[in-house]
Short mmCIF file of C-alpha atoms in Angstrom, two decimals:
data_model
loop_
_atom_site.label_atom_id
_atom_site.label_comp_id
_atom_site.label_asym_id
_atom_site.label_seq_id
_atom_site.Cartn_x
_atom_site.Cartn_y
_atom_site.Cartn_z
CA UNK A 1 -3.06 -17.45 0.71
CA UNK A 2 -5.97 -16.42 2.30
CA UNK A 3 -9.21 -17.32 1.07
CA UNK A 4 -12.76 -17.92 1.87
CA UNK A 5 -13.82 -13.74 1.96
CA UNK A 6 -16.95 -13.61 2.99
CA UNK A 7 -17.82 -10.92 0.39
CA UNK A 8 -17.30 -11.10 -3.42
CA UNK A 9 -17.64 -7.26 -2.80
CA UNK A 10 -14.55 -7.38 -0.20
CA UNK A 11 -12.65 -9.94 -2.48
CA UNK A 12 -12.76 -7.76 -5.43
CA UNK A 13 -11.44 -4.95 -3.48
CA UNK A 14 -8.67 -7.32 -1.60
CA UNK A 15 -8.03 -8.05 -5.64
CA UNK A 16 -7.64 -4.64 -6.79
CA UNK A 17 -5.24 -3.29 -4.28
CA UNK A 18 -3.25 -6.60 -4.02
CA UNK A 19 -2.33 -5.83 -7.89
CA UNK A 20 -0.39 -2.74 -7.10
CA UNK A 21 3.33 -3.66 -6.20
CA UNK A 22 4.72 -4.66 -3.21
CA UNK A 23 1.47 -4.93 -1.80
CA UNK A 24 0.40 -8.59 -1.21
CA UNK A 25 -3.17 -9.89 -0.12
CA UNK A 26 -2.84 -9.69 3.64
CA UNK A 27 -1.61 -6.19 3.17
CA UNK A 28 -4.33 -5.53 0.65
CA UNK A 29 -6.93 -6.91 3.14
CA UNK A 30 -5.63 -4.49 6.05
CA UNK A 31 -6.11 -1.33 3.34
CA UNK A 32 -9.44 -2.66 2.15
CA UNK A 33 -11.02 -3.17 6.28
CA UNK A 34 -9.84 0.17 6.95
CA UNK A 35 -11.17 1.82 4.10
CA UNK A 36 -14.55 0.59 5.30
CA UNK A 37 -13.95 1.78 8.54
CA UNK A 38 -13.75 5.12 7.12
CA UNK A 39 -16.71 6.84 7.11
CA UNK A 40 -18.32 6.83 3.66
CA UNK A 41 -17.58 9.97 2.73
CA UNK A 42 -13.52 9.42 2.92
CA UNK A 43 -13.64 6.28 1.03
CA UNK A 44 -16.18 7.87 -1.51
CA UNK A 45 -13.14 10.69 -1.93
CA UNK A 46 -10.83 7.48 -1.84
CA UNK A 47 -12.60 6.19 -5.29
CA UNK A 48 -13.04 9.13 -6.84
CA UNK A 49 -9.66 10.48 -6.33
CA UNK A 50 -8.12 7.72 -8.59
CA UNK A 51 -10.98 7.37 -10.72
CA UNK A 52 -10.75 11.39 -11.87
CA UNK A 53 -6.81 10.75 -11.75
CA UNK A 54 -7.37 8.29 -14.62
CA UNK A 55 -9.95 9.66 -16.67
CA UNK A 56 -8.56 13.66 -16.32
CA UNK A 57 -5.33 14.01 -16.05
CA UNK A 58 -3.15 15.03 -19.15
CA UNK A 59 0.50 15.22 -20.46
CA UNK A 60 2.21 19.10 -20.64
CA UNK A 61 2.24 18.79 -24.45
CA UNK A 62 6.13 20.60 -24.17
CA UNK A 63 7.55 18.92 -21.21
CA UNK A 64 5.17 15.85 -21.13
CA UNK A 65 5.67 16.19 -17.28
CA UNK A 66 1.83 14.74 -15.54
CA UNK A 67 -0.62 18.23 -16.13
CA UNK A 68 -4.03 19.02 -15.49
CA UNK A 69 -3.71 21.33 -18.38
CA UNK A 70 -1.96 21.24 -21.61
CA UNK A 71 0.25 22.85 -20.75
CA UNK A 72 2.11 22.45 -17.06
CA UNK A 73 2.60 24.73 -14.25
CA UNK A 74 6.29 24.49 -14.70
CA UNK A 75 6.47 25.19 -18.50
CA UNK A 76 4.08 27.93 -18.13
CA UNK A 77 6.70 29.45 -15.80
CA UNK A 78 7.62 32.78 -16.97
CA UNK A 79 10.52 33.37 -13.95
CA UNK A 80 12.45 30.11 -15.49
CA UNK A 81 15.81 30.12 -17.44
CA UNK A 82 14.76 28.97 -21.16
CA UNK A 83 18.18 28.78 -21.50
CA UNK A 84 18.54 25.16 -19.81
CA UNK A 85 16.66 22.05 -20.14
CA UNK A 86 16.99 19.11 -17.59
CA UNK A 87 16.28 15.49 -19.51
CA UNK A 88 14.97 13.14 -17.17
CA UNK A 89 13.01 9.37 -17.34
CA UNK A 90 9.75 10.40 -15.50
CA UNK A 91 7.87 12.48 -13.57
CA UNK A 92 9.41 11.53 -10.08
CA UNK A 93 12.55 12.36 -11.08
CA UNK A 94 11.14 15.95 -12.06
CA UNK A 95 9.81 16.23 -8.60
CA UNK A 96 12.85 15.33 -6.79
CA UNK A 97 14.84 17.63 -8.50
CA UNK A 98 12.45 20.74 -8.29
CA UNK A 99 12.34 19.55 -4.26
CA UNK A 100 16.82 20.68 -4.11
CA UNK A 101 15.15 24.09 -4.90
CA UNK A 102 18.63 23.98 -7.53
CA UNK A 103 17.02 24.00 -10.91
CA UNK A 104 15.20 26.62 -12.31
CA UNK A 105 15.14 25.56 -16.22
CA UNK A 106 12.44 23.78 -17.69
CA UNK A 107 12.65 19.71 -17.86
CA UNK A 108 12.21 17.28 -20.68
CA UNK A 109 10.35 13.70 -19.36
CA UNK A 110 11.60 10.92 -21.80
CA UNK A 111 9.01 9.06 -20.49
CA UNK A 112 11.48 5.86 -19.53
CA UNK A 113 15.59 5.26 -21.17
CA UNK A 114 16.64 2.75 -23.74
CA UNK A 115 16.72 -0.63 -22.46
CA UNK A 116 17.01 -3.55 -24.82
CA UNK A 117 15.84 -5.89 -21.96
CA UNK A 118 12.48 -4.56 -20.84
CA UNK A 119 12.00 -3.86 -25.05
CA UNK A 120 12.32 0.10 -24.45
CA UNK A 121 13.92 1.83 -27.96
CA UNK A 122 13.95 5.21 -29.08
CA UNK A 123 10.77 5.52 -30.66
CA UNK A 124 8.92 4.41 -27.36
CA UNK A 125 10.95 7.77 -25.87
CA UNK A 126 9.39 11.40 -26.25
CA UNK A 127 13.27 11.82 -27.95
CA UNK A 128 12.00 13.04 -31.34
CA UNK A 129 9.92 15.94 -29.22
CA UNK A 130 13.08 16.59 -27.51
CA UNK A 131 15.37 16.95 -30.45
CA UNK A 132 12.86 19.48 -32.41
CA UNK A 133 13.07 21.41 -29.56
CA UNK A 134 16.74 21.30 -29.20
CA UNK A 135 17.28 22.04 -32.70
CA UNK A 136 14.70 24.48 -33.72
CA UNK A 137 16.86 27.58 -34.62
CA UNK A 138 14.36 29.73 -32.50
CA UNK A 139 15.51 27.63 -29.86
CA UNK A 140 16.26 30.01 -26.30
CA UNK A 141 18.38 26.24 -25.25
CA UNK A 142 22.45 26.70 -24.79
CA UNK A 143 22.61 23.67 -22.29
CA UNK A 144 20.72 20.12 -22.15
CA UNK A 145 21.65 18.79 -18.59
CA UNK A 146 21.11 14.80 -19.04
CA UNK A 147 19.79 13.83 -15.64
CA UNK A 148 19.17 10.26 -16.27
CA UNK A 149 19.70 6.81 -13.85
CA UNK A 150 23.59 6.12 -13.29
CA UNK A 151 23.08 2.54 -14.49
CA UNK A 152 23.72 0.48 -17.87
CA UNK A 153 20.30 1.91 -19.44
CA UNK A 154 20.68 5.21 -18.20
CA UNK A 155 24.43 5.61 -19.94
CA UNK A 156 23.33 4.00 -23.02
CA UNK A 157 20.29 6.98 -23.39
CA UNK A 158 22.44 9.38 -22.32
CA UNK A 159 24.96 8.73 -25.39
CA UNK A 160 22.45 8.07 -27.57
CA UNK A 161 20.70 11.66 -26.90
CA UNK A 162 24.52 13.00 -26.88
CA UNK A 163 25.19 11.91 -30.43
CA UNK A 164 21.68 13.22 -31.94
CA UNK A 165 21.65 16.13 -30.02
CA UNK A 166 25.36 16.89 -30.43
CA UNK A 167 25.33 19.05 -33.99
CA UNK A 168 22.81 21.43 -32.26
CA UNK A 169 26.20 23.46 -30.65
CA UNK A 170 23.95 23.62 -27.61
CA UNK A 171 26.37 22.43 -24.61
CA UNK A 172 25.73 18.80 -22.59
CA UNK A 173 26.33 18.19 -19.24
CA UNK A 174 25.49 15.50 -17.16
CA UNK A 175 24.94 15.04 -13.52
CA UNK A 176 27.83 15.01 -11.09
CA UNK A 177 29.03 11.68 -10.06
CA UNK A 178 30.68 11.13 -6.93
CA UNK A 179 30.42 10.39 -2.97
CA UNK A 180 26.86 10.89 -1.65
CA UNK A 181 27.07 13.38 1.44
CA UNK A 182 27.24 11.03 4.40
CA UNK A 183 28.96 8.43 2.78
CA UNK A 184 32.24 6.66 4.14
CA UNK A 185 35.19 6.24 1.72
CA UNK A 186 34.98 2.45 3.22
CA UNK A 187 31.69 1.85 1.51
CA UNK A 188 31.52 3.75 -1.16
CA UNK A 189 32.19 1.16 -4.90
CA UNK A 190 35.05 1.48 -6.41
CA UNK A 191 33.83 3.05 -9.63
CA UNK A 192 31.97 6.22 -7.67
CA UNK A 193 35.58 6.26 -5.41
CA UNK A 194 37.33 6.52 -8.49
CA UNK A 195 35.43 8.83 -10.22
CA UNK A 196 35.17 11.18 -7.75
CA UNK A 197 39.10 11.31 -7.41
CA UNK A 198 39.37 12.08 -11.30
CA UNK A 199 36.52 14.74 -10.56
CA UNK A 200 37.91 16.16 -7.59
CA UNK A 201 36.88 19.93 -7.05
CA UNK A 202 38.55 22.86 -5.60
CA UNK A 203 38.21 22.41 -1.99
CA UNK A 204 36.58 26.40 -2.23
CA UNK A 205 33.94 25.60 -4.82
CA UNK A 206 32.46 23.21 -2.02
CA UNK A 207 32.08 26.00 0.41
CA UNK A 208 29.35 27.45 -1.08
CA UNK A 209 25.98 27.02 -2.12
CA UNK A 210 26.03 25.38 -5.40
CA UNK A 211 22.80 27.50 -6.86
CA UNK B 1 8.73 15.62 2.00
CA UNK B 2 7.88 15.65 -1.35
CA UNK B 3 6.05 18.78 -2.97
CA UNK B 4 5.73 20.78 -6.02
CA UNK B 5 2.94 18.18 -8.02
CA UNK B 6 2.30 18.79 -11.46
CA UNK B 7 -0.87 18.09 -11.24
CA UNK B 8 -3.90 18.71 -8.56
CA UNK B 9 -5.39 15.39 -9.84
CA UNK B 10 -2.53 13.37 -9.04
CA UNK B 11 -1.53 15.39 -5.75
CA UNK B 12 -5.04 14.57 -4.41
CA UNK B 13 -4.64 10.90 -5.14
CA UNK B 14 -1.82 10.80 -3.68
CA UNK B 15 -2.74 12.37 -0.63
CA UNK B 16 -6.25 10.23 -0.13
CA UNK B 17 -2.97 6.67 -0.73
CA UNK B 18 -1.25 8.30 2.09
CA UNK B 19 -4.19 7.92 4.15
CA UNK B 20 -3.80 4.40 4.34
CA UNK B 21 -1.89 2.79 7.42
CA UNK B 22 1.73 2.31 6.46
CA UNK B 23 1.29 3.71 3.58
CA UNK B 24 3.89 6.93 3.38
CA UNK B 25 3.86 9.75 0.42
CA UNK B 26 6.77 8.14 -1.63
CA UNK B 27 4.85 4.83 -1.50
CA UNK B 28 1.46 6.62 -2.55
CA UNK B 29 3.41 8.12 -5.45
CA UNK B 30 4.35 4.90 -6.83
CA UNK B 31 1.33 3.40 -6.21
CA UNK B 32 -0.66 6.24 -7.88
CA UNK B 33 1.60 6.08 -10.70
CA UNK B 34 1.63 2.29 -11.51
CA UNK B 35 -2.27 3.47 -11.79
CA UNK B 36 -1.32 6.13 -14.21
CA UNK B 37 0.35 3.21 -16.43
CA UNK B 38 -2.08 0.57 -16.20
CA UNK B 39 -4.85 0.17 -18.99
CA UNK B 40 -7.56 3.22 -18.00
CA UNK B 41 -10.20 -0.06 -18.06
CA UNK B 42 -7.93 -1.44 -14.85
CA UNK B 43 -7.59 1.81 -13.29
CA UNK B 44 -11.40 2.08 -13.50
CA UNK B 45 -12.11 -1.54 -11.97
CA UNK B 46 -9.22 -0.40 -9.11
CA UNK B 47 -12.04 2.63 -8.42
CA UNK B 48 -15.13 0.94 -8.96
CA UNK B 49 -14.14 -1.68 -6.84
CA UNK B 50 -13.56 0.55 -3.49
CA UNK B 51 -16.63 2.36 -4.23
CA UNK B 52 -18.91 -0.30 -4.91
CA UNK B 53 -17.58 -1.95 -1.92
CA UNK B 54 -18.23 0.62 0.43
CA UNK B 55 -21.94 1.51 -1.43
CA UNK B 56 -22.88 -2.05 -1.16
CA UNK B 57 -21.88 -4.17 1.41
CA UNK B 58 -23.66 -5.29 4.54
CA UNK B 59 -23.20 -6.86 7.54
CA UNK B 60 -24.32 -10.20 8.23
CA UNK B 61 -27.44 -10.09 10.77
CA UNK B 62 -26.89 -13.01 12.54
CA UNK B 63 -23.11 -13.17 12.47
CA UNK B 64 -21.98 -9.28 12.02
CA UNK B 65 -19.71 -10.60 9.71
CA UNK B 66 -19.01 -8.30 6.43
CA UNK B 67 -21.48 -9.79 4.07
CA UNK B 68 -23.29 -9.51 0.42
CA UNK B 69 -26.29 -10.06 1.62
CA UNK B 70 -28.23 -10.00 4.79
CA UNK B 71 -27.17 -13.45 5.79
CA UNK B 72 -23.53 -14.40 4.93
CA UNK B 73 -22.82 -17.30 3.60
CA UNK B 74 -21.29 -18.88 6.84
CA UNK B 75 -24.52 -18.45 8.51
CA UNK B 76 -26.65 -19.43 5.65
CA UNK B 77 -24.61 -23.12 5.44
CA UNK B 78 -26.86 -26.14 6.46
CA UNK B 79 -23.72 -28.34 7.14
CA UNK B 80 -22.36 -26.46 9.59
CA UNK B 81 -22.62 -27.77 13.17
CA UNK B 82 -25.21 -25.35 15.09
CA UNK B 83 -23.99 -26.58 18.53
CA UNK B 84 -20.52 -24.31 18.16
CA UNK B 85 -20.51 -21.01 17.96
CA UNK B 86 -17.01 -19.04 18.32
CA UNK B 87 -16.72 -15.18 18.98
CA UNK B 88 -13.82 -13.36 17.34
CA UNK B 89 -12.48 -9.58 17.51
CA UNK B 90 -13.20 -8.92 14.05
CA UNK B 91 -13.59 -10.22 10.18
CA UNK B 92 -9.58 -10.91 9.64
CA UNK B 93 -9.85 -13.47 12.72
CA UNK B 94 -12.78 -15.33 10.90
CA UNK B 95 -10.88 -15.76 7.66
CA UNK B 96 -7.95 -16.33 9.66
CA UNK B 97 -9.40 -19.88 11.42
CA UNK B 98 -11.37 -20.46 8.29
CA UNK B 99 -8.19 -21.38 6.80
CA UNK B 100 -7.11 -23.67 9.61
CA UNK B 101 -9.87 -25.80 8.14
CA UNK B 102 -10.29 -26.85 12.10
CA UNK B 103 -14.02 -25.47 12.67
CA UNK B 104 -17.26 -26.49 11.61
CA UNK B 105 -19.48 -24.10 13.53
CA UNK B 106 -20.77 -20.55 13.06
CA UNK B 107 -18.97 -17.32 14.29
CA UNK B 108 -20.24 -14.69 16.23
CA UNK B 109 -18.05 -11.05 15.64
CA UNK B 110 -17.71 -8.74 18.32
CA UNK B 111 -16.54 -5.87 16.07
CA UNK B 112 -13.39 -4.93 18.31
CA UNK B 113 -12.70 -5.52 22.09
CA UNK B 114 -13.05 -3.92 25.48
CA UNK B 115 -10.00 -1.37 25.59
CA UNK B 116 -10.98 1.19 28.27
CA UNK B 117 -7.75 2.81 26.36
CA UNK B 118 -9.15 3.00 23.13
CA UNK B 119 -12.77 4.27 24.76
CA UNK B 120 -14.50 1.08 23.67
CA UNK B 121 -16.79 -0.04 25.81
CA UNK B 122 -19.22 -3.04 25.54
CA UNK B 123 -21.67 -1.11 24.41
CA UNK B 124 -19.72 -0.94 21.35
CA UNK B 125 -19.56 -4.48 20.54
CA UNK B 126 -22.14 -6.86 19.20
CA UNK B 127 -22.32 -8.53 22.97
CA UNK B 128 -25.75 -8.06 23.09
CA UNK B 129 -26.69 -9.81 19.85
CA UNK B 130 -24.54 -12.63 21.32
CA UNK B 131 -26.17 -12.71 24.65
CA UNK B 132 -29.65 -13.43 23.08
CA UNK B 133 -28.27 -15.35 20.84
CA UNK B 134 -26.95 -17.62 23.72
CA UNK B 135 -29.56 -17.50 26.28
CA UNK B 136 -32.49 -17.86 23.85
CA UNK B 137 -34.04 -21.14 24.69
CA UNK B 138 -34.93 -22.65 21.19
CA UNK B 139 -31.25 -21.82 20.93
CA UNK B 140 -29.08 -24.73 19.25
CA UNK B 141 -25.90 -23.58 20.99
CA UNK B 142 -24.28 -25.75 23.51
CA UNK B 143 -20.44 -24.49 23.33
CA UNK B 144 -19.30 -21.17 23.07
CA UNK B 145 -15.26 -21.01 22.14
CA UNK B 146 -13.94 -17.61 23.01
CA UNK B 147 -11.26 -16.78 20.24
CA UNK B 148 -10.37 -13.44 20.99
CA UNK B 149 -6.32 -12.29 21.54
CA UNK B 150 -4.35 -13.46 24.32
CA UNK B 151 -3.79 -10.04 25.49
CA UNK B 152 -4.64 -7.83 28.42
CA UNK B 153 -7.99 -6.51 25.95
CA UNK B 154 -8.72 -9.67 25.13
CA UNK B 155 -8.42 -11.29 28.89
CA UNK B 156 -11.00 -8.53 29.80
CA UNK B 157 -13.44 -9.36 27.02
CA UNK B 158 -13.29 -12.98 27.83
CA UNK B 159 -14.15 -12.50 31.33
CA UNK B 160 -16.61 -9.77 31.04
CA UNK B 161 -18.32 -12.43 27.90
CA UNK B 162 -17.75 -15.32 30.45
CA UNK B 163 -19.65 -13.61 33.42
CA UNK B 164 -22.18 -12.78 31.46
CA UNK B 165 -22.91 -15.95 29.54
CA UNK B 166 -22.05 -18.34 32.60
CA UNK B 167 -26.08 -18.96 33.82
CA UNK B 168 -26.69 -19.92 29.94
CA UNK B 169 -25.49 -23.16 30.80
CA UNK B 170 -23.34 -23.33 27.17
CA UNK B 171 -19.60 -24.35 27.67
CA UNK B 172 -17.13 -21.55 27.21
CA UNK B 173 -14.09 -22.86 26.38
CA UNK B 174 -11.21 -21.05 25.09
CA UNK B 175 -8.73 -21.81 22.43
CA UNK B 176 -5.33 -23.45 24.07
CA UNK B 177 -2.27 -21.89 24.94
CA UNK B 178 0.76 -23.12 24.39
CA UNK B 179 4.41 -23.45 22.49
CA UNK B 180 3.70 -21.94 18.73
CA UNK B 181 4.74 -25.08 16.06
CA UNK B 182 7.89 -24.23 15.13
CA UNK B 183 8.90 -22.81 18.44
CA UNK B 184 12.44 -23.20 19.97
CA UNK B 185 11.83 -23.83 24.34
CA UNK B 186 14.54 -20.83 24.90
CA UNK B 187 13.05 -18.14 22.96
CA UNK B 188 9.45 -18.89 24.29
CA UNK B 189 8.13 -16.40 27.01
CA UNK B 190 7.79 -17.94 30.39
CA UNK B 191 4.28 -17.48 30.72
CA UNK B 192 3.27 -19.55 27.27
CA UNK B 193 6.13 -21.81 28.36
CA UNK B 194 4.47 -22.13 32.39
CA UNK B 195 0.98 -22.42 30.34
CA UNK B 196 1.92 -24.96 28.15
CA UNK B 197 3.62 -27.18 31.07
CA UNK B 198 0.49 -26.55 33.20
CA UNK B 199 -1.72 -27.54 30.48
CA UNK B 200 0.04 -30.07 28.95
CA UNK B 201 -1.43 -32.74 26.56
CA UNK B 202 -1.31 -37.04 26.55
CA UNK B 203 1.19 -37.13 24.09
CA UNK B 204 -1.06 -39.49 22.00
CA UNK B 205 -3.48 -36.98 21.71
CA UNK B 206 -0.97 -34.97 19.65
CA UNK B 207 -0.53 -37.68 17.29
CA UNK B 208 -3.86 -37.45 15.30
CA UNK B 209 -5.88 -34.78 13.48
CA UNK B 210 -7.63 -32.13 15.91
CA UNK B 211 -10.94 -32.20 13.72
#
C-alpha cells in the first residue's frame, strides 16, 4: 500500500475514490493527480456534478426509474403503449433495454430481486407499488414482461411476482432465453443449448425485425 | 454507447466520471450509481473531498511537491540528511521511493520531463528552482541523484540537468540499472542485461542492506 501522501488534502481524496469498486489506491491516486491537473474549473464541475447528483435527484414516483422530476421522462411519455409494462431490478437494466430501440411500454424498477443471501425480501422490493398498479381495475396493463437476471435470484422473483400477479388475468411473459447472437453451439452451457432447442422458432420469424 | 438517461443530474455525473483516464461510460455508470446508494453523508464527503482538494492545496516552495502548506512536510523534517537531494518527474515518483524506505534526503520535483513530443520544454519544469538551489553557495547539497525514467525523455532530462549542474561541483549520480528482483536472465532486454554485466556489483556488496 502506498503511504506517506504528502497532503492530508490529497489523502482524503486518494480515500474517497479508492472506496468506489474496483478502484484500488494506486488507481485512485492516478484519478485524484489528474483531477488536479485539470484546470479548476473542470474539477469544480467534477465536485459539483456528484454533489447535486446526491442531494437532487429523485425517484419517478410510478416507475421509480432515477428522475429529476417526480415524475420521469419515460412515464410522462404520451407515444408509449400503456398496455405493457417491463419489470426490471434497476435502472441500468431500464437503459439497456430502451438502448435495442424494442420496447416502447413503460417499465417497473423493483429496485433489486429476492435474494435470501444478500438479506433482499419482498418488502425491500417496490413489489407492493407494482401489484396496485397491476391490479387496479382502471388498469390500461394486458401484459407484465418480467425482464429480470437469468440466475437463481432472478427466477425466484420472477415466480414470486408470477404467483401475486397471476389473478390479475393480465398475461406474463418473460424474456427469451437462448443462444446469444455470435455464440458457438461449442460454448454455449448446456442449459441455454437446451433451452433454446425446446424454444426453437420458425426459421421465418427470425428473418425479420422483431419490433 | 449508452443513452437515453433518466435523469440530467445523473447523465452529467456520469459524463464529468468519464472524463477520467480509463475510465469508460459503463464504468462511470456504476461508479455514479454505487454513489447513488451510499449514505447521502458519504456521497457528500466523496464531493467535498475533490473540491476541497483542488480549493486548497499548494505546492511545496522549496520542493514543488503537492503540499498543505507552504513547506511540505518532507522539507520541513530536521532529520533528514541535507547533503542529498534527488529530482523526480513528478509527486507519484516521490511516494513511490518513499516507500522503498532507502532515502533520507529531500526531493526536488521537476513537474514532468523534457518531451519535445509533448511540447514541454525546460521552461516548463521547476529546473530553475533546482539550479539555484544547487549552485547557491550557503547551499548544503553535495549529491544530486537523478531519479527520473530510464527512457528516451528521461535520458534527455538527465543530460540537459547534468550539463547544467556539472560546474556546481555536487555529484550527480543516477539510480542503477540493472536485472529487476524477480527477473528471469531470458526475458530481460539486452540492454538492462549488457548494463547490468557492465555495471556489475562485488557480490558481497549485495549481501547487506543498501541504507
Amino acid at each position: 500500500m502506498t503511504t506517506g501522501y504528502p497532503s492530508k488534502l490529497l489523502e482524503d481524496a486518494v480515500s474517497e475514490f479508492s472506496k468506489l469498486p474496483g478502484i484500488g489506491r494506486k488507481t485512485a491516486l492516478r484519478l485524484v493527480l489528474h483531477l488536479l491537473r485539470l484546470d479548476s474549473g473542470e474539477t469544480e464541475s467534477f465536485g459539483n456534478a456528484i454533489l447535486r447528483l446526491r442531494r437532487e435527484i429523485k425517484h419517478c414516483r410510478i416507475c421509480h426509474n432515477l428522475s429529476d422530476s417526480d415524475v420521469c421522462y419515460i412515464c410522462s411519455d404520451p407515444k408509449r403503449k400503456k398496455e405493457l409494462l417491463c419489470v426490471v431490478e434497476n435502472i441500468r437494466d431500464v437503459l439497456s433495454i430502451e438502448n435495442t430501440n424494442q420496447f416502447n411500454g413503460f417499465y417497473h424498477v423493483l429496485g433489486g430481486i429476492i435474494s435470501p443471501m444478500e438479506g433482499t425480501g419482498p418488502a425491500d422490493l417496490t413489489i407492493q407499488s407494482l401489484e396496485q398498479k397491476v391490479i387496479d381495475p382502471s388498469s390500461p396493463i394486458t401484459e407484465v414482461i418480467l425482464a429480470l437476471p437469468t440466475t437463481l435470484e432472478g427466477d425466484t422473483t420472477n415466480f414470486y411476482l408470477f404467483r401475486k400477479l397471476k389473478d390479475s388475468g393480465v398475461r406474463i411473459t418473460t424474456l427469451a432465453r437462448g443462444l446469444s447472437i455470435g455464440d458457438d453451439l461449442e460454448y454455449a452451457d448446456e442449459i441455454t443449448l437446451g433451452r433454446s432447442i425446446v424454444n426453437r422458432l420458425e426459421f421465418e420469424s427470425t428473418m425479420k425485425n422483431p419490433s
